[in-house]
């Protein structure tokens, strides 16, 4: 367990940042990695303290391996996401692919959908269980502390915001998403982008599988708008789940990409606005590679947006 002493700028106190166990709950003070405690030096900043200049940028490798937010709504929404995705795959096989009695057709489209669904669920799990970039919690809430969060006491760099659900300040926070039961921040944004991408692609695949044969039959004159329609409940449910998943995930993916590419905050130490390409590499990784679309590869170390503590 490593300790790093440092004097917090604007807080007029010396603090010791201590790394806690790897498993943690995002709510509460106990068990939070990077929890700040007052050093024996007190307000005088006794021996062994260091200034903020000695706080090194934090990389994803320094983040806790497991992060979990015990929020009831988030747990329900995240569980529903998995249940809908798994039921979508089961219904696609039982109600559409297997009854077609075309082995090659069923094998190709079944494999493609389950590949996309597996990547989506893997991305969802990485988003949910990855520390989004929580700043070390500091002093108890106190008024008039310049540069400190009044709720958790963390020193907030530009772009950091306090999340009322996680009860922590999150670096480069975008929003708290109940569907992944976590904040979307600096260290897990790549996984959230991939989750929305693969969810939208899988849902679009199902929509095309169900709609293209019907459109072809309409073009051949086999039915028209006056023809009575009899839909099986399973296929109707499958289509509605896929349609809602495509609209929701596609919209979220579009919002995320627009936010990333137009982020006005420059990289630390670089004047002016960062380019769209620089912003994209900051989220997905330093260079284009297959790791950009893999939920099993982290984005790698990135420059921190302000003073961070290594824990």
Short mmCIF file of C-alpha atoms in Angstrom, two decimals:
data_model
loop_
_atom_site.label_atom_id
_atom_site.label_comp_id
_atom_site.label_asym_id
_atom_site.label_seq_id
_atom_site.Cartn_x
_atom_site.Cartn_y
_atom_site.Cartn_z
CA UNK A 1 0.00 0.00 0.00
CA UNK A 2 1.72 3.17 -1.22
CA UNK A 3 1.43 6.60 0.36
CA UNK A 4 2.05 9.99 -1.18
CA UNK A 5 2.18 13.15 0.91
CA UNK A 6 1.33 16.49 -0.60
CA UNK A 7 0.16 19.97 0.34
CA UNK A 8 -3.11 20.83 -1.39
CA UNK A 9 -3.07 24.16 -3.17
CA UNK A 10 -5.82 26.49 -1.91
CA UNK A 11 -6.86 24.12 0.89
CA UNK A 12 -4.19 25.31 3.36
CA UNK A 13 -3.68 21.77 4.72
CA UNK A 14 -1.29 18.88 4.20
CA UNK A 15 -2.75 15.55 3.21
CA UNK A 16 -1.54 12.00 2.83
CA UNK A 17 -3.12 10.12 -0.08
CA UNK A 18 -3.23 6.41 0.68
CA UNK A 19 -4.12 3.61 -1.68
CA UNK A 20 -6.90 1.39 -0.32
CA UNK A 21 -7.83 -2.19 -1.38
CA UNK A 22 -8.40 -2.82 -5.09
CA UNK A 23 -12.10 -3.68 -4.66
CA UNK A 24 -14.06 -0.63 -3.64
CA UNK A 25 -17.51 0.84 -3.49
CA UNK A 26 -17.91 4.22 -5.15
CA UNK A 27 -20.20 5.36 -2.31
CA UNK A 28 -18.87 6.30 1.08
CA UNK A 29 -15.48 7.12 2.50
CA UNK A 30 -14.35 3.67 3.62
CA UNK A 31 -12.70 1.51 0.97
CA UNK A 32 -12.22 4.36 -1.54
CA UNK A 33 -8.77 4.30 -3.14
CA UNK A 34 -6.96 7.57 -2.90
CA UNK A 35 -8.87 8.62 0.25
CA UNK A 36 -7.14 11.66 1.70
CA UNK A 37 -6.28 11.77 5.39
CA UNK A 38 -4.74 14.59 7.35
CA UNK A 39 -1.03 14.06 7.87
CA UNK A 40 0.60 14.34 11.27
CA UNK A 41 2.19 17.57 10.12
CA UNK A 42 -1.20 19.35 10.39
CA UNK A 43 -1.62 22.80 9.00
CA UNK A 44 2.02 23.56 9.34
CA UNK A 45 2.87 21.13 6.53
CA UNK A 46 5.40 19.20 8.59
CA UNK A 47 8.28 17.10 7.42
CA UNK A 48 7.68 14.74 4.57
CA UNK A 49 5.11 16.94 2.75
CA UNK A 50 5.43 17.89 -0.87
CA UNK A 51 3.80 20.53 -3.02
CA UNK A 52 1.28 19.96 -5.81
CA UNK A 53 4.10 20.02 -8.32
CA UNK A 54 5.09 16.55 -7.13
CA UNK A 55 1.67 15.07 -7.94
CA UNK A 56 2.23 13.05 -11.12
CA UNK A 57 -0.35 12.49 -13.87
CA UNK A 58 -2.47 9.45 -13.17
CA UNK A 59 -2.66 6.76 -15.82
CA UNK A 60 -5.36 4.12 -16.24
CA UNK A 61 -2.87 1.52 -15.03
CA UNK A 62 -2.93 3.22 -11.64
CA UNK A 63 -6.71 3.02 -11.37
CA UNK A 64 -8.39 0.31 -9.27
CA UNK A 65 -8.92 -2.96 -11.11
CA UNK A 66 -12.52 -3.24 -9.95
CA UNK A 67 -14.98 -0.40 -9.50
CA UNK A 68 -18.64 -0.81 -8.66
CA UNK A 69 -21.40 1.70 -7.89
CA UNK A 70 -24.03 0.21 -5.53
CA UNK A 71 -26.90 2.23 -6.98
CA UNK A 72 -30.24 0.37 -7.09
CA UNK A 73 -31.51 2.07 -10.26
CA UNK A 74 -28.22 1.54 -12.03
CA UNK A 75 -28.09 -2.15 -11.10
CA UNK A 76 -31.63 -2.66 -12.42
CA UNK A 77 -30.89 -0.82 -15.69
CA UNK A 78 -27.57 -2.61 -16.24
CA UNK A 79 -29.21 -5.98 -15.57
CA UNK A 80 -32.02 -5.11 -17.99
CA UNK A 81 -29.44 -4.30 -20.67
CA UNK A 82 -27.91 -7.75 -20.36
CA UNK A 83 -31.31 -9.47 -20.20
CA UNK A 84 -32.57 -7.73 -23.35
CA UNK A 85 -29.39 -8.45 -25.29
CA UNK A 86 -29.36 -12.14 -24.33
CA UNK A 87 -33.10 -12.55 -25.01
CA UNK A 88 -32.63 -10.86 -28.38
CA UNK A 89 -30.03 -13.47 -29.34
CA UNK A 90 -32.16 -16.37 -28.11
CA UNK A 91 -35.26 -15.16 -29.98
CA UNK A 92 -33.30 -14.52 -33.15
CA UNK A 93 -32.20 -18.15 -33.17
CA UNK A 94 -35.43 -19.80 -32.07
CA UNK A 95 -37.97 -17.65 -33.90
CA UNK A 96 -36.14 -16.70 -37.10
CA UNK A 97 -32.88 -18.42 -37.99
CA UNK A 98 -33.58 -22.03 -37.04
CA UNK A 99 -37.11 -22.15 -38.57
CA UNK A 100 -35.60 -20.96 -41.87
CA UNK A 101 -33.95 -24.40 -42.23
CA UNK A 102 -31.04 -22.92 -44.15
CA UNK A 103 -27.86 -24.01 -42.34
CA UNK A 104 -25.48 -21.62 -44.08
CA UNK A 105 -27.83 -18.63 -43.67
CA UNK A 106 -28.44 -19.43 -40.00
CA UNK A 107 -24.77 -20.05 -39.23
CA UNK A 108 -23.52 -16.83 -40.86
CA UNK A 109 -26.12 -14.49 -39.41
CA UNK A 110 -26.23 -16.23 -36.04
CA UNK A 111 -22.44 -15.99 -35.70
CA UNK A 112 -22.40 -12.33 -36.78
CA UNK A 113 -25.08 -11.27 -34.33
CA UNK A 114 -23.58 -13.15 -31.41
CA UNK A 115 -20.15 -11.68 -32.18
CA UNK A 116 -21.58 -8.15 -32.07
CA UNK A 117 -23.61 -8.95 -28.95
CA UNK A 118 -20.56 -10.42 -27.20
CA UNK A 119 -18.47 -7.34 -27.99
CA UNK A 120 -21.30 -5.09 -26.80
CA UNK A 121 -21.64 -6.93 -23.48
CA UNK A 122 -17.87 -7.02 -22.98
CA UNK A 123 -17.76 -3.25 -23.57
CA UNK A 124 -20.67 -2.80 -21.17
CA UNK A 125 -18.87 -4.77 -18.46
CA UNK A 126 -15.65 -2.79 -18.94
CA UNK A 127 -17.59 0.48 -18.75
CA UNK A 128 -19.38 -0.58 -15.58
CA UNK A 129 -16.42 -2.03 -13.69
CA UNK A 130 -13.73 0.48 -14.71
CA UNK A 131 -12.95 3.48 -12.53
CA UNK A 132 -14.10 6.37 -14.77
CA UNK A 133 -11.39 8.65 -13.38
CA UNK A 134 -12.34 9.34 -9.77
CA UNK A 135 -10.20 11.97 -8.09
CA UNK A 136 -8.83 11.22 -4.62
CA UNK A 137 -11.37 12.27 -2.01
CA UNK A 138 -9.96 14.94 0.25
CA UNK A 139 -11.01 16.93 3.28
CA UNK A 140 -14.50 16.85 4.79
CA UNK A 141 -16.80 19.39 3.11
CA UNK A 142 -15.87 22.90 4.19
CA UNK A 143 -16.75 26.29 2.69
CA UNK A 144 -14.26 28.61 1.08
CA UNK A 145 -11.72 26.06 -0.11
CA UNK A 146 -10.44 27.39 -3.42
CA UNK A 147 -10.04 24.69 -6.05
CA UNK A 148 -11.61 22.03 -3.85
CA UNK A 149 -14.93 20.26 -4.33
CA UNK A 150 -17.27 21.32 -1.51
CA UNK A 151 -18.85 17.84 -1.49
CA UNK A 152 -15.90 15.42 -1.48
CA UNK A 153 -12.92 17.74 -0.93
CA UNK A 154 -11.08 16.67 -4.11
CA UNK A 155 -8.87 19.13 -5.97
CA UNK A 156 -10.68 19.46 -9.31
CA UNK A 157 -8.75 20.05 -12.55
CA UNK A 158 -10.54 21.54 -15.58
CA UNK A 159 -13.26 19.25 -16.90
CA UNK A 160 -13.80 17.38 -13.63
CA UNK A 161 -17.30 17.30 -12.14
CA UNK A 162 -18.83 15.86 -8.99
CA UNK A 163 -21.25 12.97 -9.51
CA UNK A 164 -24.05 12.75 -6.97
CA UNK A 165 -24.51 9.02 -7.62
CA UNK A 166 -20.85 7.98 -7.46
CA UNK A 167 -20.23 10.62 -4.74
CA UNK A 168 -16.85 11.39 -6.30
CA UNK A 169 -15.37 13.97 -8.62
CA UNK A 170 -14.68 12.41 -12.04
CA UNK A 171 -11.98 13.54 -14.46
CA UNK A 172 -13.34 14.68 -17.83
CA UNK A 173 -16.82 13.58 -16.77
CA UNK A 174 -19.45 13.47 -19.52
CA UNK A 175 -22.52 12.09 -17.73
CA UNK A 176 -23.69 9.37 -15.35
CA UNK A 177 -25.41 6.61 -17.30
CA UNK A 178 -27.73 4.30 -15.35
CA UNK A 179 -27.65 1.75 -18.21
CA UNK A 180 -23.99 1.05 -17.42
CA UNK A 181 -24.35 1.92 -13.71
CA UNK A 182 -21.37 4.25 -13.84
CA UNK A 183 -20.13 7.64 -14.86
CA UNK A 184 -18.66 8.07 -18.32
CA UNK A 185 -15.31 9.73 -17.71
CA UNK A 186 -11.73 9.87 -18.86
CA UNK A 187 -10.75 6.26 -18.13
CA UNK A 188 -13.83 4.37 -19.38
CA UNK A 189 -15.14 6.54 -22.20
CA UNK A 190 -13.62 4.31 -24.87
CA UNK A 191 -15.56 1.33 -23.53
CA UNK A 192 -18.82 3.30 -23.48
CA UNK A 193 -18.28 4.38 -27.10
CA UNK A 194 -17.68 0.75 -28.11
CA UNK A 195 -20.74 -0.39 -26.15
CA UNK A 196 -23.01 2.01 -28.03
CA UNK A 197 -21.34 1.16 -31.36
CA UNK A 198 -21.68 -2.63 -31.08
CA UNK A 199 -25.19 -2.38 -29.62
CA UNK A 200 -26.33 -0.22 -32.54
CA UNK A 201 -24.69 -2.54 -35.11
CA UNK A 202 -26.22 -5.67 -33.57
CA UNK A 203 -29.67 -4.08 -33.43
CA UNK A 204 -29.36 -2.87 -37.04
CA UNK A 205 -28.43 -6.41 -38.10
CA UNK A 206 -31.63 -7.79 -36.53
CA UNK A 207 -33.77 -5.05 -38.11
CA UNK A 208 -32.37 -5.84 -41.56
CA UNK A 209 -32.86 -9.58 -41.10
CA UNK A 210 -36.53 -9.08 -40.28
CA UNK A 211 -37.39 -6.26 -42.67
CA UNK A 212 -35.50 -7.08 -45.89
CA UNK A 213 -37.51 -10.27 -46.67
CA UNK A 214 -40.77 -8.39 -46.06
CA UNK A 215 -39.67 -5.55 -48.35
CA UNK A 216 -38.67 -8.01 -51.06
CA UNK A 217 -42.06 -9.71 -50.84
CA UNK A 218 -43.75 -6.32 -51.12
CA UNK A 219 -41.67 -5.47 -54.19
CA UNK A 220 -42.73 -8.78 -55.80
CA UNK A 221 -46.38 -7.91 -55.15
CA UNK A 222 -46.94 -10.70 -52.66
CA UNK A 223 -48.63 -8.30 -50.22
CA UNK A 224 -49.73 -4.67 -50.02
CA UNK A 225 -51.00 -2.23 -47.42
CA UNK A 226 -54.48 -3.84 -47.48
CA UNK A 227 -53.17 -7.34 -46.80
CA UNK A 228 -53.98 -8.54 -43.25
CA UNK A 229 -50.79 -8.82 -41.20
CA UNK A 230 -50.31 -11.63 -38.73
CA UNK A 231 -47.16 -11.25 -36.67
CA UNK A 232 -45.96 -13.71 -34.11
CA UNK A 233 -45.54 -12.14 -30.69
CA UNK A 234 -41.93 -13.32 -30.48
CA UNK A 235 -40.98 -11.65 -33.76
CA UNK A 236 -42.81 -8.45 -32.86
CA UNK A 237 -40.98 -8.32 -29.51
CA UNK A 238 -37.66 -9.01 -31.24
CA UNK A 239 -38.24 -6.22 -33.76
CA UNK A 240 -39.26 -3.68 -31.11
CA UNK A 241 -36.25 -4.49 -28.92
CA UNK A 242 -33.93 -4.16 -31.91
CA UNK A 243 -35.55 -0.90 -33.07
CA UNK A 244 -35.35 0.71 -29.64
CA UNK A 245 -31.79 -0.52 -29.15
CA UNK A 246 -30.70 0.89 -32.50
CA UNK A 247 -32.30 4.29 -31.91
CA UNK A 248 -30.99 4.64 -28.35
CA UNK A 249 -27.47 3.29 -28.93
CA UNK A 250 -27.12 5.05 -32.28
CA UNK A 251 -28.11 8.38 -30.74
CA UNK A 252 -25.71 7.92 -27.79
CA UNK A 253 -22.86 6.94 -30.14
CA UNK A 254 -23.48 10.04 -32.25
CA UNK A 255 -23.53 12.28 -29.17
CA UNK A 256 -20.33 10.73 -27.85
CA UNK A 257 -18.44 11.08 -31.12
CA UNK A 258 -19.59 14.68 -31.56
CA UNK A 259 -18.54 15.48 -28.00
CA UNK A 260 -15.13 13.85 -28.45
CA UNK A 261 -14.33 15.43 -31.81
CA UNK A 262 -15.44 18.93 -30.78
CA UNK A 263 -14.00 18.92 -27.26
CA UNK A 264 -12.79 22.51 -26.76
CA UNK A 265 -10.34 21.60 -23.99
CA UNK A 266 -6.78 21.38 -25.22
CA UNK A 267 -4.28 18.79 -24.15
CA UNK A 268 -2.30 19.95 -21.09
CA UNK A 269 0.62 22.12 -22.10
CA UNK A 270 -0.68 22.76 -25.61
CA UNK A 271 -2.12 26.21 -26.36
CA UNK A 272 -5.34 26.59 -28.29
CA UNK A 273 -7.98 24.02 -29.14
CA UNK A 274 -6.97 20.42 -29.71
CA UNK A 275 -7.76 18.93 -33.12
CA UNK A 276 -10.49 16.37 -33.65
CA UNK A 277 -7.84 13.73 -34.45
CA UNK A 278 -5.96 14.49 -31.22
CA UNK A 279 -9.17 14.24 -29.23
CA UNK A 280 -10.03 10.91 -30.85
CA UNK A 281 -6.58 9.45 -30.04
CA UNK A 282 -6.89 10.67 -26.45
CA UNK A 283 -9.98 8.46 -26.04
CA UNK A 284 -9.21 5.41 -28.20
CA UNK A 285 -5.43 5.21 -28.00
CA UNK A 286 -2.23 6.96 -29.14
CA UNK A 287 -2.16 5.36 -32.61
CA UNK A 288 -4.71 3.68 -34.92
CA UNK A 289 -4.74 -0.08 -34.41
CA UNK A 290 -7.19 -2.97 -33.92
CA UNK A 291 -7.08 -2.08 -30.21
CA UNK A 292 -9.26 0.93 -31.01
CA UNK A 293 -12.26 -1.35 -31.55
CA UNK A 294 -11.41 -3.91 -28.88
CA UNK A 295 -13.13 -3.74 -25.47
CA UNK A 296 -10.29 -5.87 -24.08
CA UNK A 297 -7.60 -3.23 -24.70
CA UNK A 298 -7.34 -0.05 -22.66
CA UNK A 299 -6.63 3.28 -24.30
CA UNK A 300 -3.22 3.47 -22.61
CA UNK A 301 -1.64 6.28 -20.58
CA UNK A 302 -2.88 9.75 -21.35
CA UNK A 303 -1.93 13.16 -20.15
CA UNK A 304 -3.88 14.24 -17.14
CA UNK A 305 -5.94 17.39 -17.21
CA UNK A 306 -4.53 18.93 -14.09
CA UNK A 307 -2.69 17.80 -10.96
CA UNK A 308 -3.42 14.18 -10.16
CA UNK A 309 -2.18 11.95 -7.38
CA UNK A 310 -0.59 8.60 -8.12
CA UNK A 311 -2.02 6.00 -5.75
#
